[in-house]
Amino acid sequence: MIAPRYPYLPQIQLASAHAQSGRFTEMLALCQQLVEAHAGDLEALLSVGSLLQSFGYLSRARVCLEQAQALAPNDLRCRVNLANVAREAGEHAQARQAYSALQTALPNHPVIKRNALTGQEYDPTATDAQRLLQACAWGEWAITQAGGPRERPQRALMTTPGEWPLRIGYVSADICQHTVGLFVKDVIRAHDSARCTVFVYNAGQVDDWVTAEVRAVCTLRPVATLNDVALAALIRQDAIDVLIDLSGHTAGSRLTVFAHRPAPVQVSWLGYFATTGLRYIDAVLLDAWHAPAGTEAQFVEPIIRLPQGRWCYQPVPWAPADVAPLPCLKTGHITFGSFNNTGKLNAGVFDVWAKVLQAVPGSHLVLKWRTLVDEPLCDKIRANFAARGIAPGRIELRPASFHVDVLKEYGDIDIALDPFPFTGGLTSCEALWMGVPVVTWPQSRVV
């Protein structure tokens, strides 16, 4: 009898199921058992490390991944995952060095290039000029990988409204309960079917209620298994007039397909927060608030400013019906809060937020993100505030919870604080919807 290649997979799946149902103690125990039982198995350690990272246990993930790296020093998957752990922990200098070394080792690896570009957006030390330069270098690389420069496809676009339906295509790996999916589903539904024929090229693996809503109002094509050449051919076959990328350089992106120029008009919108660097993108859709005068210098793409804003927010069906009473009336003190990714925290943010807390006697700060289940990370955050004169008792750190509970927890917050230079997106919209004012500090970056 031949032993299965990955005998630990059922336990990995069980550990993931425990975590998804909130049974983290069982998940951690099972992960520890797996590490002990498969201490010499690189694939098992990588799987456990990825699982721990995905549920916020960054320190445990790092230990597991370093153990895997000791087994196979030349396996770059360990180094990629460790770089991602550093970024999520707000260790941007370490992440930057790791991504740089990875790009030297694998100069044509699309995921490594993508991660490095996205990582720059979190890094407060990355200048606008550096970010633009790296993005443009990626754009030229993508064109080379696609076979060299290409002419714009010659296909007539609709010139008279109602003459014939405009064929619009959206490309994304996030057509699900994800920030992008939640923002875009109602926009897709709002298209006038008499004037537009809509295709969505779904490059993701998740199929949930958001995916079902999108599928009900357009042609949804699953394309996760197609390579760039095949996907570009499908887009040409569908005779798409305007092709819209919703991912930029974020996870699951298919932006390299746009280097094949499969549509006469190609646009960047919604899911990214900087230039793509690809000169075949004909426009980026922003607004006057995210992109004030002068922002053009950061973009290869021409900027089109939408008059009412670049986002169209609608609450999820389970959002609480009412705004909670002002919590300070009950607690007797102001509670500030931020439910943003801990990768957005940095020394500058700690400096400013500590000054805010010092300026408002007795105030508290609540931070919430999935990585705040990680005790070493929590200790580091408390130490950062303590070094700035803020007692640990004034800082409350909360881990992930179900979305309905996240929205309810805004009832504990009087005023939300926005991190920088990478600010909130959906998080800010949800805070505002739940009646919590958001104080932000606009800087040069779109986010």
Tab-separated table of C-alpha atoms in Angstrom, residues 52-421:
chain	number	residue	atom	x	y	z
A	52	LEU	CA	-0.890	30.067	11.788
A	53	GLN	CA	-0.104	33.200	9.819
A	54	SER	CA	-3.543	33.317	8.208
A	55	PHE	CA	-5.222	33.361	11.614
A	56	GLY	CA	-2.933	35.990	13.080
A	57	TYR	CA	-0.454	33.929	15.115
A	58	LEU	CA	2.552	35.671	13.598
A	59	SER	CA	5.143	34.711	16.230
A	60	ARG	CA	4.204	31.040	16.143
A	61	ALA	CA	4.172	31.159	12.340
A	62	ARG	CA	7.638	32.714	12.320
A	63	VAL	CA	9.044	29.948	14.554
A	64	CYS	CA	7.476	27.278	12.352
A	65	LEU	CA	8.715	28.876	9.131
A	66	GLU	CA	12.231	29.345	10.513
A	67	GLN	CA	12.216	25.651	11.426
A	68	ALA	CA	11.232	24.893	7.824
A	69	GLN	CA	13.957	27.186	6.537
A	70	ALA	CA	16.550	25.355	8.635
A	71	LEU	CA	15.540	22.146	6.819
A	72	ALA	CA	15.737	23.739	3.374
A	73	PRO	CA	17.770	26.985	3.385
A	74	ASN	CA	17.354	27.377	-0.366
A	75	ASP	CA	13.558	26.968	-0.415
A	76	LEU	CA	12.342	30.482	-1.171
A	77	ARG	CA	8.783	29.779	0.010
A	78	CYS	CA	10.004	30.047	3.598
A	79	ARG	CA	11.611	33.408	2.881
A	80	VAL	CA	8.491	34.729	1.116
A	81	ASN	CA	6.251	33.763	4.025
A	82	LEU	CA	8.695	35.217	6.565
A	83	ALA	CA	8.749	38.498	4.637
A	84	ASN	CA	4.952	38.578	4.701
A	85	VAL	CA	4.960	37.903	8.452
A	86	ALA	CA	7.326	40.837	8.965
A	87	ARG	CA	5.049	43.135	6.965
A	88	GLU	CA	1.964	42.141	8.941
A	89	ALA	CA	3.863	42.743	12.191
A	90	GLY	CA	4.778	46.255	11.037
A	91	GLU	CA	8.475	45.329	10.718
A	92	HIS	CA	8.844	47.167	7.430
A	93	ALA	CA	12.635	47.472	7.319
A	94	GLN	CA	12.941	43.700	7.731
A	95	ALA	CA	10.225	43.063	5.147
A	96	ARG	CA	11.843	45.449	2.668
A	97	GLN	CA	15.226	43.731	2.981
A	98	ALA	CA	13.626	40.300	2.604
A	99	TYR	CA	11.671	41.264	-0.535
A	100	SER	CA	14.800	42.838	-2.036
A	101	ALA	CA	16.825	39.669	-1.479
A	102	LEU	CA	14.011	37.552	-2.892
A	103	GLN	CA	13.829	39.649	-6.059
A	104	THR	CA	17.569	39.229	-6.523
A	105	ALA	CA	17.193	35.454	-6.184
A	106	LEU	CA	14.078	35.217	-8.379
A	107	PRO	CA	13.965	38.316	-10.602
A	108	ASN	CA	11.047	37.072	-12.711
A	109	HIS	CA	8.792	35.679	-9.999
A	110	PRO	CA	5.446	37.539	-10.317
A	111	VAL	CA	4.243	36.963	-6.742
A	112	ILE	CA	7.496	38.183	-5.199
A	113	LYS	CA	7.408	41.304	-7.373
A	114	ARG	CA	3.777	41.887	-6.441
A	115	ASN	CA	4.411	41.471	-2.713
A	116	ALA	CA	7.352	43.873	-2.832
A	117	LEU	CA	5.255	46.572	-4.515
A	118	THR	CA	2.360	46.178	-2.097
A	119	GLY	CA	4.779	46.143	0.850
A	120	GLN	CA	6.050	49.588	-0.174
A	121	GLU	CA	2.597	51.041	0.418
A	122	TYR	CA	2.776	50.037	4.099
A	123	ASP	CA	6.349	51.252	4.509
A	124	PRO	CA	6.488	54.838	5.861
A	125	THR	CA	10.101	55.223	4.726
A	126	ALA	CA	9.375	54.516	1.040
A	127	THR	CA	9.339	57.809	-0.857
A	128	ASP	CA	6.877	58.682	-3.619
A	129	ALA	CA	9.745	58.658	-6.125
A	130	GLN	CA	10.881	55.182	-5.036
A	131	ARG	CA	7.363	53.791	-5.225
A	132	LEU	CA	6.830	55.198	-8.721
A	133	LEU	CA	10.212	53.960	-9.943
A	134	GLN	CA	9.603	50.408	-8.722
A	135	ALA	CA	6.095	50.326	-10.194
A	136	CYS	CA	7.326	51.546	-13.592
A	137	ALA	CA	10.081	48.926	-13.561
A	138	TRP	CA	7.407	46.298	-12.954
A	139	GLY	CA	5.323	47.664	-15.833
A	140	GLU	CA	8.175	47.336	-18.326
A	141	TRP	CA	8.982	43.868	-16.992
A	142	ALA	CA	5.334	42.817	-17.475
A	143	ILE	CA	5.329	44.049	-21.084
A	144	THR	CA	8.549	42.107	-21.776
A	145	GLN	CA	7.101	38.968	-20.185
A	146	ALA	CA	3.996	39.330	-22.363
A	147	GLY	CA	6.137	39.247	-25.498
A	148	GLY	CA	7.027	42.893	-25.985
A	149	PRO	CA	5.140	46.068	-26.900
A	150	ARG	CA	1.677	45.673	-28.385
A	151	GLU	CA	-0.584	47.976	-30.330
A	152	ARG	CA	-3.964	48.951	-28.943
A	153	PRO	CA	-6.646	46.569	-30.290
A	154	GLN	CA	-8.663	48.151	-33.072
A	155	ARG	CA	-12.246	47.635	-32.031
A	156	ALA	CA	-14.891	50.319	-32.369
A	157	LEU	CA	-16.265	51.621	-29.102
A	158	MET	CA	-19.846	52.782	-28.678
A	159	THR	CA	-20.073	56.489	-29.525
A	160	THR	CA	-23.827	57.057	-29.318
A	161	PRO	CA	-25.567	56.019	-26.045
A	162	GLY	CA	-28.004	53.210	-26.772
A	163	GLU	CA	-26.503	52.439	-30.168
A	164	TRP	CA	-25.309	49.077	-28.916
A	165	PRO	CA	-24.334	47.732	-25.492
A	166	LEU	CA	-20.862	48.590	-24.247
A	167	ARG	CA	-19.070	45.416	-23.227
A	168	ILE	CA	-17.404	45.892	-19.831
A	169	GLY	CA	-15.117	43.385	-18.138
A	170	TYR	CA	-13.977	43.364	-14.504
A	171	VAL	CA	-10.951	41.300	-13.443
A	172	SER	CA	-10.460	40.375	-9.782
A	173	ALA	CA	-9.547	37.562	-7.398
A	174	ASP	CA	-11.786	39.110	-4.731
A	175	ILE	CA	-15.345	38.580	-5.972
A	176	CYS	CA	-16.358	37.352	-2.538
A	177	GLN	CA	-16.824	38.726	0.979
A	178	HIS	CA	-13.699	40.808	0.662
A	179	THR	CA	-13.273	44.588	0.645
A	180	VAL	CA	-13.318	44.661	-3.172
A	181	GLY	CA	-16.254	42.285	-3.534
A	182	LEU	CA	-18.323	44.207	-1.002
A	183	PHE	CA	-17.645	47.516	-2.760
A	184	VAL	CA	-18.112	46.356	-6.346
A	185	LYS	CA	-21.152	44.053	-6.177
A	186	ASP	CA	-23.697	46.884	-6.065
A	187	VAL	CA	-21.888	48.822	-8.793
A	188	ILE	CA	-22.142	45.786	-11.076
A	189	ARG	CA	-25.815	45.397	-10.203
A	190	ALA	CA	-26.439	49.067	-11.064
A	191	HIS	CA	-25.252	48.794	-14.681
A	192	ASP	CA	-28.009	49.509	-17.198
A	193	SER	CA	-28.396	46.208	-19.035
A	194	ALA	CA	-29.767	48.041	-22.089
A	195	ARG	CA	-26.500	49.958	-22.428
A	196	CYS	CA	-23.928	47.602	-20.912
A	197	THR	CA	-23.099	43.919	-21.131
A	198	VAL	CA	-21.012	43.021	-18.085
A	199	PHE	CA	-18.482	40.214	-17.702
A	200	VAL	CA	-16.628	39.463	-14.472
A	201	TYR	CA	-13.443	37.395	-14.718
A	202	ASN	CA	-13.247	35.790	-11.298
A	203	ALA	CA	-9.641	34.803	-10.578
A	204	GLY	CA	-10.326	33.771	-6.972
A	205	GLN	CA	-11.129	30.448	-5.343
A	206	VAL	CA	-13.817	31.553	-2.872
A	207	ASP	CA	-17.462	31.235	-3.930
A	208	ASP	CA	-19.811	32.766	-1.360
A	209	TRP	CA	-22.897	34.984	-1.076
A	210	VAL	CA	-21.135	37.949	-2.724
A	211	THR	CA	-20.052	35.735	-5.632
A	212	ALA	CA	-23.665	34.534	-5.965
A	213	GLU	CA	-25.006	38.117	-6.048
A	214	VAL	CA	-22.539	39.055	-8.788
A	215	ARG	CA	-23.271	35.885	-10.764
A	216	ALA	CA	-26.979	36.740	-10.729
A	217	VAL	CA	-26.527	40.063	-12.542
A	218	CYS	CA	-23.753	39.449	-15.093
A	219	THR	CA	-21.707	36.812	-16.883
A	220	LEU	CA	-19.286	35.479	-14.265
A	221	ARG	CA	-16.365	33.555	-15.702
A	222	PRO	CA	-14.160	31.477	-13.350
A	223	VAL	CA	-10.605	32.001	-14.630
A	224	ALA	CA	-8.352	31.004	-11.722
A	225	THR	CA	-6.915	28.081	-13.689
A	226	LEU	CA	-6.215	30.047	-16.892
A	227	ASN	CA	-2.740	31.383	-17.614
A	228	ASP	CA	-2.282	34.919	-18.916
A	229	VAL	CA	-2.318	33.959	-22.574
A	230	ALA	CA	-5.524	31.954	-22.216
A	231	LEU	CA	-7.246	34.653	-20.148
A	232	ALA	CA	-6.263	37.371	-22.626
A	233	ALA	CA	-7.647	35.210	-25.445
A	234	LEU	CA	-10.936	34.748	-23.565
A	235	ILE	CA	-11.248	38.513	-23.031
A	236	ARG	CA	-10.671	39.097	-26.756
A	237	GLN	CA	-13.211	36.393	-27.563
A	238	ASP	CA	-15.760	38.187	-25.375
A	239	ALA	CA	-15.009	41.389	-27.355
A	240	ILE	CA	-14.563	43.479	-24.229
A	241	ASP	CA	-14.485	47.232	-24.888
A	242	VAL	CA	-13.481	48.447	-21.406
A	243	LEU	CA	-11.470	46.132	-19.145
A	244	ILE	CA	-11.218	47.129	-15.472
A	245	ASP	CA	-8.607	45.780	-13.069
A	246	LEU	CA	-9.758	45.679	-9.430
A	247	SER	CA	-6.594	44.236	-7.854
A	248	GLY	CA	-3.484	46.169	-8.786
A	249	HIS	CA	-0.593	44.319	-7.129
A	250	THR	CA	-2.606	42.761	-4.295
A	251	ALA	CA	-2.983	39.014	-3.706
A	252	GLY	CA	-4.341	37.033	-6.629
A	253	SER	CA	-3.827	39.878	-9.106
A	254	ARG	CA	-4.026	39.179	-12.846
A	255	LEU	CA	-2.617	42.562	-13.827
A	256	THR	CA	-0.015	40.856	-16.033
A	257	VAL	CA	-2.878	39.962	-18.395
A	258	PHE	CA	-3.291	43.691	-19.098
A	259	ALA	CA	0.257	43.709	-20.495
A	260	HIS	CA	-1.165	41.566	-23.336
A	261	ARG	CA	-3.521	44.489	-24.141
A	262	PRO	CA	-6.643	42.348	-24.679
A	263	ALA	CA	-9.045	45.328	-24.683
A	264	PRO	CA	-8.971	48.737	-26.397
A	265	VAL	CA	-9.544	50.612	-23.111
A	266	GLN	CA	-7.996	49.367	-19.849
A	267	VAL	CA	-8.681	50.942	-16.457
A	268	SER	CA	-7.476	50.594	-12.844
A	269	TRP	CA	-10.028	51.080	-10.081
A	270	LEU	CA	-11.021	50.270	-6.528
A	271	GLY	CA	-8.750	47.516	-5.252
A	272	TYR	CA	-5.375	49.242	-5.488
A	273	PHE	CA	-4.021	52.438	-4.005
A	274	ALA	CA	-1.122	53.535	-6.208
A	275	THR	CA	0.019	53.436	-9.799
A	276	THR	CA	0.128	50.018	-11.419
A	277	GLY	CA	3.235	51.153	-13.308
A	278	LEU	CA	1.815	49.668	-16.521
A	279	ARG	CA	1.635	52.176	-19.369
A	280	TYR	CA	-1.105	50.142	-21.061
A	281	ILE	CA	-3.558	51.219	-18.359
A	282	ASP	CA	-5.467	54.132	-19.889
A	283	ALA	CA	-6.910	55.600	-16.700
A	284	VAL	CA	-7.123	55.209	-12.942
A	285	LEU	CA	-10.451	56.095	-11.302
A	286	LEU	CA	-9.984	58.166	-8.148
A	287	ASP	CA	-11.570	61.322	-6.737
A	288	ALA	CA	-10.574	64.823	-5.650
A	289	TRP	CA	-10.178	63.759	-2.005
A	290	HIS	CA	-7.947	60.729	-2.576
A	291	ALA	CA	-6.102	62.413	-5.443
A	292	PRO	CA	-5.839	66.187	-4.984
A	293	ALA	CA	-4.010	68.356	-7.523
A	294	GLY	CA	-0.441	67.169	-7.956
A	295	THR	CA	-1.163	63.470	-7.469
A	296	GLU	CA	-0.582	62.987	-11.208
A	297	ALA	CA	3.169	62.957	-10.505
A	298	GLN	CA	2.773	59.597	-8.717
A	299	PHE	CA	0.931	57.856	-11.564
A	300	VAL	CA	1.744	56.458	-14.984
A	301	GLU	CA	-1.998	56.380	-15.664
A	302	PRO	CA	-4.072	59.495	-16.378
A	303	ILE	CA	-6.296	60.219	-13.357
A	304	ILE	CA	-10.063	60.442	-13.811
A	305	ARG	CA	-11.667	61.944	-10.700
A	306	LEU	CA	-15.132	60.564	-10.023
A	307	PRO	CA	-17.341	63.428	-8.827
A	308	GLN	CA	-18.984	61.590	-5.909
A	309	GLY	CA	-16.015	59.545	-4.708
A	310	ARG	CA	-14.137	56.446	-5.824
A	311	TRP	CA	-16.165	54.115	-3.587
A	312	CYS	CA	-19.824	53.178	-3.368
A	313	TYR	CA	-20.398	51.765	0.113
A	314	GLN	CA	-23.404	49.675	1.085
A	315	PRO	CA	-23.628	47.969	4.498
A	316	VAL	CA	-23.654	44.193	4.725
A	317	PRO	CA	-27.073	42.613	5.366
A	318	TRP	CA	-26.186	41.823	8.982
A	319	ALA	CA	-25.106	45.344	9.908
A	320	PRO	CA	-26.815	46.503	13.136
A	321	ALA	CA	-29.911	48.547	12.402
A	322	ASP	CA	-29.141	51.289	14.897
A	323	VAL	CA	-26.169	53.386	15.936
A	324	ALA	CA	-25.137	52.601	19.519
A	325	PRO	CA	-25.415	55.272	22.242
A	326	LEU	CA	-22.301	57.406	22.679
A	327	PRO	CA	-20.068	55.163	24.849
A	328	CYS	CA	-18.373	58.033	26.741
A	329	LEU	CA	-21.700	58.834	28.394
A	330	LYS	CA	-21.534	55.409	30.021
A	331	THR	CA	-17.797	55.012	30.617
A	332	GLY	CA	-17.039	58.567	31.649
A	333	HIS	CA	-14.052	58.804	29.290
A	334	ILE	CA	-13.349	59.102	25.562
A	335	THR	CA	-12.463	55.859	23.814
A	336	PHE	CA	-10.487	56.140	20.607
A	337	GLY	CA	-10.209	53.136	18.308
A	338	SER	CA	-8.793	51.695	15.118
A	339	PHE	CA	-9.809	48.375	13.569
A	340	ASN	CA	-7.096	48.552	10.877
A	341	ASN	CA	-4.454	46.040	9.803
A	342	THR	CA	-1.514	46.041	12.241
A	343	GLY	CA	0.788	46.252	9.215
A	344	LYS	CA	-0.292	49.909	9.037
A	345	LEU	CA	1.158	50.690	12.474
A	346	ASN	CA	4.582	52.327	12.660
A	347	ALA	CA	6.622	54.647	14.855
A	348	GLY	CA	4.972	57.755	13.414
A	349	VAL	CA	1.511	56.405	14.161
A	350	PHE	CA	2.519	55.508	17.720
A	351	ASP	CA	3.950	59.025	18.181
A	352	VAL	CA	0.784	60.788	17.055
A	353	TRP	CA	-1.687	58.494	18.803
A	354	ALA	CA	0.264	58.745	22.056
A	355	LYS	CA	0.020	62.543	21.821
A	356	VAL	CA	-3.731	62.239	21.253
A	357	LEU	CA	-4.090	60.106	24.385
A	358	GLN	CA	-1.926	62.529	26.380
A	359	ALA	CA	-4.045	65.454	25.205
A	360	VAL	CA	-7.294	63.811	26.343
A	361	PRO	CA	-6.905	62.859	30.035
A	362	GLY	CA	-8.302	59.471	30.967
A	363	SER	CA	-8.901	58.463	27.358
A	364	HIS	CA	-8.433	54.901	26.143
A	365	LEU	CA	-7.481	53.326	22.796
A	366	VAL	CA	-8.985	50.121	21.397
A	367	LEU	CA	-7.130	48.386	18.553
A	368	LYS	CA	-8.665	45.407	16.776
A	369	TRP	CA	-7.219	43.137	14.084
A	370	ARG	CA	-6.776	39.402	13.608
A	371	THR	CA	-3.045	39.539	14.475
A	372	LEU	CA	-3.817	40.899	17.941
A	373	VAL	CA	-4.265	37.309	19.040
A	374	ASP	CA	-0.456	37.184	18.919
A	375	GLU	CA	0.869	37.943	22.406
A	376	PRO	CA	4.427	38.985	21.423
A	377	LEU	CA	2.975	41.463	18.923
A	378	CYS	CA	0.580	42.769	21.577
A	379	ASP	CA	3.476	43.151	24.007
A	380	LYS	CA	5.411	45.128	21.397
A	381	ILE	CA	2.475	47.480	20.796
A	382	ARG	CA	1.991	48.078	24.519
A	383	ALA	CA	5.727	48.706	24.889
A	384	ASN	CA	5.618	51.286	22.088
A	385	PHE	CA	2.913	53.214	23.902
A	386	ALA	CA	4.597	52.791	27.292
A	387	ALA	CA	7.802	54.275	25.847
A	388	ARG	CA	5.709	57.309	24.910
A	389	GLY	CA	4.210	57.712	28.367
A	390	ILE	CA	0.930	55.821	27.899
A	391	ALA	CA	0.115	53.278	30.621
A	392	PRO	CA	-0.708	49.767	29.321
A	393	GLY	CA	-4.095	49.905	31.046
A	394	ARG	CA	-5.211	52.573	28.584
A	395	ILE	CA	-4.590	50.296	25.589
A	396	GLU	CA	-7.025	47.490	24.778
A	397	LEU	CA	-6.060	45.011	22.070
A	398	ARG	CA	-8.763	42.825	20.533
A	399	PRO	CA	-8.328	39.923	18.092
A	400	ALA	CA	-10.578	38.982	15.182
A	401	SER	CA	-14.258	38.152	15.553
A	402	PHE	CA	-17.181	37.470	13.252
A	403	HIS	CA	-18.051	40.452	11.065
A	404	VAL	CA	-21.383	41.060	12.760
A	405	ASP	CA	-19.562	41.364	16.083
A	406	VAL	CA	-16.905	43.680	14.599
A	407	LEU	CA	-19.658	46.094	13.578
A	408	LYS	CA	-21.265	45.900	17.012
A	409	GLU	CA	-17.923	46.699	18.655
A	410	TYR	CA	-17.990	50.142	17.096
A	411	GLY	CA	-20.489	50.792	19.866
A	412	ASP	CA	-17.485	50.844	22.225
A	413	ILE	CA	-15.698	53.590	20.256
A	414	ASP	CA	-16.300	57.352	20.487
A	415	ILE	CA	-13.772	58.466	17.848
A	416	ALA	CA	-11.865	56.364	15.302
A	417	LEU	CA	-8.226	57.180	14.491
A	418	ASP	CA	-6.860	56.475	11.024
A	419	PRO	CA	-3.300	55.137	10.610
A	420	PHE	CA	-0.885	56.622	8.088
A	421	PRO	CA	0.628	56.681	5.517
